[in-house]
Amino acid sequence: MARILIVEDEIQINDLMMKNLRLVGHECTQLYDGAEAALRAQTEHFDLILLDVMLPGLSGFDVIGELRGTKTPVIFVTAKNALPDRLKGLQLGADDYIVKPFEILELVQRVDTVLRRAGGPRRSFSFDDVTVDFDSRRVTKGGKEVEMTPKEYDLLEALIINRNLALSREQLIYLVWSRDFDGENRTVDTHVRRLRKKLGLEDRLKTVFKTGYRLEV
Amino acid sequence: MRRRFWLRTYLVTLLLFLVCLYAGLFSLAFFTYGRSVENTENACLAEERYLARSFERDLFDMEEAENGTSPKLLMQSYAQNYEKQRVSLAFFEEDREVFSSFAATPALPENGTISQIKEDGERWILISGEIGEGRYRLLYGRYAGDLDAEFTSLMLTYAAVASGVSLFLAVFLLFLLKRLSLPLEKLRVTTERIAAGDMTVAAEEKGKDEFAALGKSFNQMVEKVRAQMEELADDAERKQALVDNMAHEMRTPLTSIRGFAEYIEKAAVPEEERRDAALRIVSETDRLKRISEKLLDTAFLRENKIEKETVDLAALLGDTVRRLSPLAGEHKTALRVLPGAGSAQGDPTLLSMLLYNLTENAIKACRPGGEVVLFADENRVSVSDNGKGMTKEQLAHVTEPFYRTDKSRSRAEGGAGLGLALCRQIVLSHGAELTFDSQPERGTTVTVVFPEQEGQP
């Protein structure tokens, strides 16, 4: 869906971010050095940059200084939860920050939020004969519009954003309903059943043992 | 409370002075009065003797002449003569009063003695004497009230003088003590500021008196305390930096481990991908293990005494080269020992660890085709490479735990950034010296100099 540049000198963490973002449909470029990242980001177009702070060559703070002209959104990935670091990053124009160690869901969600805020190209998602338009919140199957309640649509969108990743019922409640939703996990099950029925997702929207649900596309 | 000493000194000194002053002055007054009374009495005695003799002669002449003049009339003329001098006379014949110029004749005192009486609040000096073989008696009385008046006026004068002097002294002493205690007060203010945490102030050291000496000692003490505090703060800062670094070093593999575990749990990926993630978890766990082992080594060295024996340095280098040859081969780096001989007192295991670490670093600093040379001479060993070298700034941090001159490179090599910190600890525990000589792009030479042994030059 989006072209993302990952700048992180720790190979394992770089790979970790790349693998997860690729799973949910992003195209990733991996770099391990600040100076190289500054150069590439100025000559090539990216929709988003994930930038580590402590980098060889140029530090993340220096890199973002170099990128001031490009307007590419930046999310800092920092090992320190210290407020001064976070503030400095945001002051320098970063759009968000992620503190290591992070959860996959958090990474995916923040990336999606920043991309959405930055606008960009028309956003929709299609699989099989189903098409979901994120802007108009309309869903069609085989060219025919499918009627959905707002919560059903929100659930479908959350599953699409985190596709190929299993989401627990608690996470889905957090994403779709609200953090102070006091209903039961069965509410999620009911909605998932309805989605499966309406869109014929029995093979795509799977129940993951002990975890929750996963949309596999 | 805080000025009690000053005030006490002032009051005690003042009181002591006043007691002495008044005691002295009043003793002097009484002494003067006593002398003055004595003088008057003596004068009275002499006058009475003279008067008695004169009267006796006149009485005798009168009896010879038989001109009818009575002793009473004679006495009366005498009394008139002496009235101006405030002397009263009385004349007795056979204990019978013949004449008296006293207002009220007092009782006759014993013959030939001086006595004083008080009559209606007036003091009189009385003397009685015999005339004519005891037939007649003369009573001489002199008014002594003027002596009392004189004494009173003397006392008043003295009191006035004493009050003036006291007042002057009280004021003078106040200023004197204030001035004398000024350095003490300044020192108190300084102490208070230091107590409030301001370590930049200093006490006055001017002059040669005890206060200057006190100020000097005080400043030395403050300086010592300040140095100690700074040392403690530095120490705390170093420890904090170590903890911060450690937290960061642990957090990186932890992030990977957690992330890949979550990936296995959640991601819809083929079996191959899952196995790959599992392998990454294993390798990151190993990395954590290495970090914790090196930290334990460093802590162990810091807290334990080592057992020393004589170690052949040339043999040590040979052993190191043997163990690191495979790594040097992988890096396409030549590894050789220059001929030389030396020995040092130390723990062979630790020294082997030291040389291994230094040589491993040298190999990793080299580019393919580079060379690492080991050399032992008397009490020193050196490891030289012609690799990428270090800048001055990097050199300054090189033995700090977790420091890496090149993050990405040594991470890829699997280093934890603890190697040189460990080396430094080993060197310190042997009382040896570790020096780095390095130039960017030219290479680095690390030298360890062991303390000279007894019996050797």
XYZ file of C-alpha atoms in Angstrom:
674
model
C 0.000 0.000 0.000
C 2.748 2.450 0.891
C 6.466 2.760 0.246
C 8.230 2.806 3.611
C 11.917 3.441 4.306
C 13.196 1.700 7.444
C 16.421 3.159 8.893
C 17.675 1.060 11.796
C 21.217 -0.213 12.347
C 20.119 -3.218 14.378
C 19.634 -5.777 11.627
C 17.234 -7.922 13.641
C 14.974 -5.037 14.544
C 15.142 -3.687 10.998
C 14.073 -7.119 9.674
C 11.372 -7.388 12.307
C 9.775 -4.128 11.208
C 10.170 -4.976 7.526
C 8.578 -8.414 7.852
C 5.552 -7.151 9.727
C 4.966 -4.137 7.509
C 5.317 -6.340 4.420
C 2.696 -8.693 5.866
C 0.136 -5.900 6.066
C 0.868 -4.863 2.497
C 3.579 -2.225 2.598
C 6.622 -2.120 0.395
C 9.783 -1.663 2.474
C 13.313 -0.452 1.806
C 15.875 -1.235 4.513
C 18.868 0.988 5.388
C 21.322 0.704 8.267
C 23.192 4.000 8.188
C 22.091 7.601 8.826
C 24.130 9.291 6.118
C 22.954 6.855 3.457
C 19.350 7.273 4.577
C 19.534 11.062 4.272
C 20.830 10.659 0.734
C 18.273 8.065 -0.403
C 15.310 9.901 1.120
C 16.152 13.019 -0.867
C 16.504 11.299 -4.196
C 13.719 8.753 -3.939
C 10.067 9.056 -2.961
C 8.833 7.349 0.170
C 5.420 7.633 1.806
C 6.890 7.221 5.304
C 10.242 6.897 7.058
C 10.830 4.846 10.202
C 13.925 6.377 11.735
C 16.081 5.074 14.580
C 17.705 7.787 16.736
C 21.075 6.189 17.486
C 22.541 5.517 14.075
C 26.055 5.250 12.723
C 26.994 7.938 10.241
C 24.304 10.485 11.058
C 22.025 10.367 14.083
C 18.270 10.207 13.516
C 17.952 13.812 14.689
C 20.502 14.871 12.086
C 18.791 12.886 9.350
C 15.441 14.558 9.967
C 17.188 17.914 9.730
C 18.429 16.982 6.271
C 14.946 15.924 5.211
C 13.165 19.157 6.074
C 12.456 19.934 2.420
C 10.877 16.598 1.442
C 7.750 16.673 3.694
C 7.921 12.895 4.025
C 6.290 11.867 7.330
C 8.754 10.435 9.864
C 8.213 8.134 12.834
C 11.108 7.933 15.294
C 12.005 4.562 16.706
C 13.826 5.137 19.970
C 15.242 2.901 22.667
C 14.774 5.580 25.268
C 11.423 6.429 26.714
C 12.922 9.643 28.088
C 10.695 12.659 27.577
C 13.483 14.995 26.300
C 14.269 12.570 23.457
C 10.627 12.263 22.477
C 10.072 16.008 22.621
C 13.206 16.688 20.615
C 12.044 14.296 17.918
C 8.582 15.849 17.732
C 10.067 19.339 17.776
C 12.281 18.496 14.840
C 9.175 17.637 12.882
C 8.659 13.936 13.485
C 5.029 12.824 13.153
C 5.153 10.197 15.882
C 7.512 7.987 17.831
C 7.708 4.326 18.824
C 9.626 3.154 21.875
C 11.539 -0.115 21.772
C 10.482 -2.754 22.640
C 7.215 -2.234 20.776
C 4.293 -4.471 19.969
C 3.654 -5.349 16.353
C 0.097 -4.035 16.603
C 1.418 -0.687 17.837
C 3.877 -0.437 14.934
C 1.234 -1.230 12.330
C -1.316 1.054 13.901
C 0.995 4.062 14.197
C 2.225 3.612 10.650
C -1.386 3.485 9.434
C -2.393 6.550 11.465
C 0.503 8.647 10.176
C -0.109 7.543 6.567
C -3.782 8.374 6.878
C -3.004 11.805 8.332
C -0.545 12.508 5.528
C -3.329 11.905 2.975
C -1.807 10.657 -0.211
C -3.309 8.454 -2.878
C -6.855 7.059 -2.903
C -7.133 4.353 -0.338
C -9.061 1.205 -0.982
C -8.434 -2.507 -0.663
C -9.599 -5.416 -2.772
C -9.402 -9.141 -2.386
C -11.296 -11.857 -4.262
C -14.466 -10.065 -5.406
C -14.619 -7.807 -2.364
C -13.628 -4.147 -2.536
C -13.435 -1.841 0.504
C -13.268 1.915 -0.002
C -11.748 3.481 3.139
C -12.745 7.029 2.349
C -16.446 6.479 1.630
C -16.647 3.459 3.963
C -18.399 1.455 1.282
C -18.025 -2.264 0.696
C -18.940 -4.042 -2.520
C -18.992 -7.744 -3.302
C -19.117 -8.788 -6.931
C -19.913 -5.172 -7.874
C -22.946 -5.037 -5.543
C -22.909 -2.881 -2.464
C -23.108 -4.715 0.870
C -25.085 -3.129 3.704
C -23.077 -2.902 6.944
C -23.482 -1.442 10.413
C -20.781 1.055 11.399
C -19.215 -1.429 13.844
C -19.137 -4.186 11.248
C -17.348 -1.852 8.864
C -14.860 -0.714 11.573
C -14.095 -4.341 12.380
C -13.493 -5.147 8.720
C -11.185 -2.155 8.358
C -9.165 -3.088 11.458
C -8.780 -6.628 10.132
C -7.647 -5.327 6.730
C -5.096 -2.886 8.210
C -3.633 -5.694 10.309
C -4.135 -8.380 7.687
C -2.158 -11.578 8.005
C -1.657 -10.755 11.665
C -3.714 -12.348 14.396
C -5.657 -9.927 16.548
C -6.954 -10.877 19.967
C -10.522 -10.127 20.918
C -9.243 -7.521 23.409
C -7.226 -5.803 20.703
C -10.224 -5.777 18.377
C -12.413 -4.301 21.076
C -9.789 -1.642 21.660
C -9.538 -0.821 17.963
C -13.209 -1.029 16.997
C -15.276 -0.232 20.012
C -13.523 1.919 22.618
C -11.098 1.359 25.385
C -13.870 1.620 27.962
C -16.178 -0.784 26.195
C -17.529 -3.040 28.904
C -19.303 -5.553 26.683
C -18.170 -9.135 26.368
C -15.733 -10.803 24.025
C -18.735 -12.562 22.536
C -19.709 -9.269 20.902
C -16.581 -9.642 18.744
C -17.483 -13.224 17.857
C -20.981 -12.137 16.807
C -19.659 -9.417 14.540
C -17.038 -11.730 13.010
C -19.741 -14.302 12.225
C -21.855 -11.642 10.504
C -18.872 -10.399 8.450
C -18.088 -13.937 7.341
C -21.694 -14.434 6.265
C -22.172 -11.135 4.483
C -18.880 -11.258 2.540
C -18.370 -15.001 2.267
C -15.115 -14.827 4.234
C -15.206 -18.307 5.774
C -11.828 -19.178 4.201
C -10.227 -15.773 4.680
C -11.263 -14.646 8.158
C -9.827 -17.388 10.322
C -10.055 -18.181 13.983
C -6.555 -18.495 15.452
C -6.294 -20.931 18.336
C -5.856 -19.196 21.683
C -5.338 -15.817 20.032
C -8.260 -14.432 18.112
C -8.963 -13.716 14.456
C -6.835 -13.157 11.411
C -7.710 -11.991 7.919
C -5.477 -13.884 5.525
C -5.166 -12.405 2.040
C 20.696 32.150 70.724
C 23.389 32.730 68.154
C 24.736 35.898 69.814
C 24.824 34.499 73.317
C 28.624 34.169 73.479
C 29.157 37.715 72.369
C 26.601 39.099 74.789
C 27.900 37.014 77.663
C 31.445 38.219 77.122
C 30.223 41.768 77.011
C 28.163 41.567 80.172
C 30.784 39.690 82.193
C 33.563 42.084 81.193
C 31.433 45.104 81.912
C 30.299 43.778 85.286
C 33.851 42.923 86.311
C 35.051 46.341 85.366
C 32.230 48.112 87.173
C 32.794 46.121 90.356
C 36.501 46.972 90.300
C 35.897 50.603 89.498
C 33.324 51.217 92.209
C 35.130 49.122 94.806
C 38.352 51.054 94.096
C 36.781 54.475 94.177
C 34.792 53.881 97.340
C 37.739 52.302 99.137
C 39.686 55.400 98.214
C 36.876 57.620 99.513
C 36.722 55.806 102.849
C 40.469 55.857 103.177
C 40.597 59.619 102.504
C 37.778 60.208 104.982
C 39.555 58.144 107.628
C 42.747 60.084 107.134
C 40.934 63.375 107.257
C 39.168 62.455 110.551
C 42.495 61.347 112.036
C 44.161 64.581 111.035
C 41.379 66.626 112.528
C 41.504 64.614 115.747
C 45.256 65.145 116.020
C 44.807 68.847 115.401
C 42.097 68.932 118.076
C 44.330 67.118 120.546
C 47.171 69.564 119.947
C 44.818 72.517 120.340
C 43.326 71.134 123.500
C 46.816 70.586 125.002
C 47.766 74.122 124.085
C 44.527 75.509 125.343
C 44.751 73.581 128.624
C 48.300 74.741 129.268
C 47.445 78.335 128.458
C 44.395 78.207 130.673
C 46.327 76.649 133.504
C 48.911 79.433 133.347
C 46.221 82.127 133.255
C 44.487 80.479 136.190
C 47.718 80.423 138.143
C 48.446 84.084 137.301
C 44.948 84.955 138.350
C 45.278 83.239 141.722
C 48.581 85.024 142.301
C 47.129 88.401 141.501
C 43.898 87.798 143.386
C 42.228 90.403 141.286
C 38.866 88.741 141.680
C 38.511 87.462 138.233
C 36.834 84.058 138.463
C 37.857 81.073 136.402
C 34.384 81.214 134.989
C 34.955 84.613 133.413
C 38.329 83.504 132.152
C 36.792 80.468 130.543
C 34.090 82.632 129.035
C 36.655 84.780 127.266
C 38.409 81.702 125.956
C 35.170 80.294 124.727
C 34.323 83.521 122.958
C 37.688 83.371 121.235
C 37.114 79.874 119.966
C 33.476 80.218 119.071
C 34.304 81.207 115.505
C 36.224 77.986 114.993
C 33.123 76.127 116.180
C 34.896 74.923 119.284
C 32.885 74.686 122.486
C 34.486 74.552 125.915
C 33.338 73.454 129.383
C 35.125 73.907 132.726
C 34.656 71.758 135.784
C 35.888 72.244 139.309
C 35.774 69.135 141.505
C 33.427 67.536 138.849
C 31.100 70.479 139.168
C 30.354 72.413 136.059
C 31.593 75.936 136.380
C 31.182 77.024 132.785
C 29.992 75.565 129.517
C 29.604 77.022 126.057
C 27.997 73.779 124.770
C 24.369 73.927 123.884
C 23.974 70.913 126.126
C 27.005 69.773 127.985
C 27.727 66.161 127.100
C 28.796 63.585 129.643
C 32.453 63.858 130.543
C 34.539 61.311 128.688
C 37.476 59.612 130.337
C 40.480 61.738 131.036
C 42.886 62.305 128.107
C 40.882 60.330 125.473
C 39.384 61.363 122.205
C 35.783 60.426 121.554
C 33.050 61.336 119.183
C 29.433 61.883 119.926
C 26.401 62.677 117.893
C 24.232 65.364 119.274
C 21.009 66.229 117.414
C 22.503 64.659 114.295
C 25.673 66.720 114.648
C 29.039 65.098 115.046
C 31.382 66.398 117.730
C 34.948 65.476 118.668
C 35.332 65.537 122.459
C 38.548 65.695 124.479
C 38.800 66.170 128.232
C 41.945 67.062 130.178
C 42.986 67.787 133.757
C 44.208 71.108 134.951
C 45.880 71.861 138.252
C 46.619 68.345 139.447
C 43.133 67.082 138.892
C 41.274 69.893 140.666
C 39.883 71.252 137.425
C 38.836 69.602 134.219
C 38.503 71.071 130.797
C 36.166 69.656 128.131
C 37.069 70.502 124.551
C 34.508 69.870 121.855
C 34.922 70.511 118.185
C 32.114 70.420 115.696
C 32.923 67.711 113.083
C 29.856 67.987 110.831
C 31.990 69.601 108.145
C 33.894 66.296 107.812
C 30.662 64.468 106.974
C 29.729 67.104 104.436
C 33.147 66.814 102.888
C 32.784 63.018 102.717
C 29.366 63.255 101.109
C 30.612 65.658 98.476
C 33.629 63.440 97.808
C 31.350 60.453 97.363
C 29.121 62.394 94.983
C 32.108 63.468 92.900
C 33.437 59.920 92.752
C 30.022 58.534 91.815
C 29.728 61.051 89.006
C 33.190 60.207 87.691
C 32.533 56.451 87.977
C 29.225 56.760 86.105
C 30.889 58.705 83.322
C 33.709 56.201 83.015
C 31.227 53.298 83.138
C 29.117 54.738 80.395
C 32.146 55.376 78.228
C 33.417 51.870 78.882
C 30.068 50.263 78.166
C 29.935 51.920 74.752
C 33.631 51.386 74.011
C 33.457 47.727 74.999
C 30.389 47.243 72.861
C 32.198 48.482 69.769
C 35.424 46.679 70.648
C 33.694 43.336 71.099
C 31.629 43.842 68.002
C 34.776 44.483 66.028
C 36.615 41.568 67.543
C 33.758 39.175 66.879
C 33.252 40.429 63.322
C 35.397 37.679 61.710
C 33.465 35.108 63.700
C 30.194 36.529 62.454
C 31.469 36.490 58.871
C 32.531 32.883 59.296
C 29.077 32.072 60.622
C 27.438 33.619 57.560
C 29.822 31.669 55.304
C 29.036 28.449 57.148
C 25.340 29.056 56.752
C 25.688 29.552 53.003
C 27.688 26.372 52.716
C 25.108 24.538 54.776
C 22.520 25.800 52.290
C 24.531 24.094 49.543
C 26.577 26.952 48.120
C 30.080 25.498 47.961
C 31.582 28.422 46.070
C 31.959 30.775 49.041
C 35.193 31.047 51.006
C 36.057 32.350 54.464
C 38.376 35.354 54.895
C 42.045 34.526 55.303
C 43.414 38.051 55.718
C 45.735 38.849 58.607
C 47.822 36.708 60.904
C 45.511 36.165 63.835
C 43.667 33.060 64.940
C 40.655 34.005 62.830
C 42.758 34.040 59.678
C 44.168 30.628 60.615
C 40.651 29.390 61.304
C 39.491 30.777 57.964
C 42.336 29.006 56.221
C 41.599 25.652 57.849
C 37.927 26.174 57.162
C 38.575 26.819 53.468
C 40.751 23.738 53.248
C 37.966 21.704 54.786
C 35.384 23.135 52.373
C 37.705 22.417 49.458
C 38.137 18.811 50.581
C 34.413 18.345 51.032
C 33.741 19.891 47.632
C 36.298 17.641 45.934
C 34.771 14.640 47.639
C 31.297 15.643 46.566
C 32.415 16.143 42.992
C 34.083 12.775 42.982
C 30.930 11.169 44.291
C 28.841 12.961 41.683
C 31.227 11.867 38.913
C 31.148 8.348 40.209
C 27.366 8.371 40.310
C 27.286 9.795 36.782
C 29.589 7.059 35.476
C 27.489 4.414 37.161
C 24.310 5.964 35.764
C 25.844 6.009 32.284
C 26.774 2.357 32.683
C 23.266 1.473 33.780
C 21.764 3.489 30.905
C 24.032 1.795 28.403
C 23.304 -1.577 29.870
C 19.576 -0.986 29.735
C 19.927 0.018 26.105
C 22.106 -2.962 25.248
C 19.654 -5.357 26.858
C 16.661 -3.669 25.331
C 17.805 -4.181 21.760
C 17.969 -7.995 21.833
C 14.867 -8.030 24.011
C 13.000 -6.064 21.366
C 14.016 -8.580 18.717
C 13.169 -11.582 20.864
C 9.773 -10.227 21.799
C 9.043 -9.083 18.275
C 9.904 -12.368 16.591
C 8.052 -14.393 19.208
C 4.987 -12.263 18.513
C 5.602 -12.715 14.790
C 5.547 -16.497 15.155
C 2.393 -16.259 17.203
C 0.441 -13.888 14.982
C 1.683 -13.825 11.447
C 0.169 -15.950 8.705
C 3.463 -17.034 7.179
C 4.934 -20.265 5.829
C 6.746 -22.732 8.066
C 10.104 -21.561 6.712
C 9.488 -17.992 7.912
C 8.552 -19.252 11.353
C 11.757 -21.275 11.581
C 13.736 -18.213 10.547
C 12.073 -16.163 13.296
C 12.811 -18.904 15.846
C 16.494 -18.919 14.829
C 16.660 -15.178 15.272
C 15.250 -15.559 18.758
C 17.965 -18.114 19.551
C 20.765 -15.892 18.260
C 19.476 -12.828 20.117
C 19.227 -14.892 23.300
C 22.889 -15.866 22.832
C 23.757 -12.226 22.517
C 22.025 -11.431 25.798
C 23.899 -14.317 27.358
C 27.238 -12.958 26.140
C 26.485 -9.531 27.535
C 25.565 -10.920 30.921
C 28.679 -13.127 31.010
C 31.011 -10.256 30.245
C 29.273 -8.079 32.806
C 29.745 -10.812 35.374
C 33.435 -11.113 34.429
C 33.881 -7.375 34.861
C 32.096 -7.406 38.198
C 34.108 -10.437 39.321
C 37.391 -8.734 38.486
C 36.369 -5.607 40.307
C 35.582 -7.413 43.505
C 38.149 -10.164 43.709
C 41.883 -10.332 44.266
C 43.802 -12.247 41.684
C 46.497 -14.823 42.351
C 49.721 -14.031 40.596
C 52.418 -16.234 39.197
C 55.194 -15.661 36.696
C 53.814 -15.732 33.159
C 56.026 -16.098 30.082
C 54.784 -13.341 27.791
C 56.210 -14.827 24.590
C 54.426 -18.119 25.273
C 51.259 -16.193 26.021
C 51.431 -14.458 22.639
C 52.055 -17.750 20.866
C 49.018 -19.268 22.510
C 46.881 -16.260 21.585
C 47.913 -16.476 17.948
C 47.054 -20.170 17.859
C 43.584 -19.576 19.214
C 42.817 -16.639 16.920
C 44.259 -17.986 13.682
C 40.852 -19.203 12.439
C 39.325 -15.761 12.953
C 42.285 -14.057 11.281
C 41.858 -16.459 8.370
C 38.180 -15.539 8.036
C 39.147 -11.850 7.944
C 42.003 -12.516 5.520
C 44.309 -10.879 8.034
C 47.912 -11.869 8.723
C 48.680 -12.589 12.366
C 52.256 -12.904 13.593
C 54.498 -12.572 16.641
C 57.764 -10.624 16.526
C 60.700 -12.337 18.270
C 61.086 -11.117 21.834
C 60.982 -12.345 25.416
C 59.470 -11.091 28.630
C 57.643 -12.091 31.734
C 55.131 -10.612 34.127
C 53.486 -11.458 37.417
C 49.854 -12.243 36.859
C 46.969 -14.644 36.562
C 47.593 -16.696 33.379
C 43.884 -17.169 32.644
C 43.140 -13.461 32.933
C 46.206 -12.431 30.933
C 45.246 -14.910 28.245
C 41.757 -13.383 28.211
C 43.310 -9.909 27.941
C 45.545 -10.766 24.983
C 42.716 -12.643 23.295
C 40.414 -9.620 23.517
C 43.023 -7.125 22.365
C 44.073 -9.289 19.435
C 40.482 -10.052 18.459
C 39.765 -6.313 18.382
C 42.846 -5.710 16.256
C 41.807 -8.364 13.745
C 38.304 -6.946 13.504
C 39.695 -3.442 12.946
C 41.661 -4.654 9.922
C 40.447 -4.661 6.358
C 41.078 -7.754 4.261
C 44.802 -7.988 3.644
C 45.636 -6.231 6.896
C 48.189 -7.326 9.430
C 48.236 -7.743 13.212
C 51.608 -7.876 14.976
C 52.160 -9.050 18.547
C 55.329 -8.221 20.444
C 56.650 -9.008 23.948
C 59.614 -7.259 25.531
C 60.709 -7.438 29.185
C 57.618 -6.302 31.094
C 55.460 -5.160 28.214
C 53.343 -6.573 25.402
C 51.910 -4.741 22.451
C 49.315 -5.506 19.795
C 49.502 -3.444 16.593
C 47.231 -3.417 13.578
C 47.159 -1.407 10.374
C 43.370 -1.182 10.381
C 41.000 1.775 10.456
C 42.293 3.351 13.682
C 40.433 5.692 15.981
C 40.019 9.429 16.420
C 41.031 11.188 19.653
C 37.403 11.404 20.672
C 36.861 7.689 20.167
C 40.040 6.888 22.092
C 38.754 8.799 25.094
C 35.724 6.515 25.354
C 37.204 3.300 24.137
C 37.446 1.538 27.503
C 33.986 2.559 28.662
C 31.597 -0.332 29.015
C 29.340 -0.754 25.946
C 31.222 1.828 23.919
C 31.711 1.008 20.241
C 33.689 3.052 17.804
C 31.543 1.762 14.996
C 28.134 0.596 16.078
C 26.997 -1.248 13.027
C 30.275 -3.024 12.383
C 30.925 -4.494 15.800
C 27.293 -5.455 16.222
C 27.564 -7.414 13.033
C 30.649 -9.057 14.540
C 28.598 -9.967 17.581
C 30.522 -7.812 20.049
C 28.811 -6.450 23.102
C 31.032 -3.405 23.511
C 32.375 -4.824 26.728
C 35.700 -6.228 25.486
C 37.916 -3.258 26.221
C 36.145 -2.471 29.478
C 37.028 -5.992 30.548
C 40.624 -5.529 29.323
C 40.942 -2.362 31.326
C 39.646 -4.149 34.413
C 42.198 -6.941 33.978
C 45.027 -4.464 33.468
C 43.988 -2.457 36.531
C 43.809 -5.563 38.684
C 47.431 -6.333 37.730
C 48.613 -2.820 38.539
C 49.621 -2.515 34.901
C 49.106 0.301 32.432
C 47.061 0.224 29.216
C 47.902 2.751 26.502
C 46.437 3.299 23.067
C 48.282 4.879 20.198
C 46.026 5.316 17.224
C 45.587 7.292 14.049
C 42.543 7.125 11.815
C 43.179 5.002 8.703
C 46.710 4.186 9.909
C 46.064 1.672 12.644
C 46.206 1.204 16.384
C 48.869 -0.005 18.796
C 47.759 -1.140 22.224
C 50.499 -1.533 24.830
C 50.263 -3.145 28.256
C 53.098 -2.311 30.632
C 53.309 -4.484 33.742
C 54.878 -3.170 36.930
C 58.622 -3.862 37.164
C 59.423 -6.964 39.163
C 61.822 -7.184 42.058
C 65.282 -8.387 41.122
C 64.956 -6.971 37.631
C 66.247 -3.653 36.378
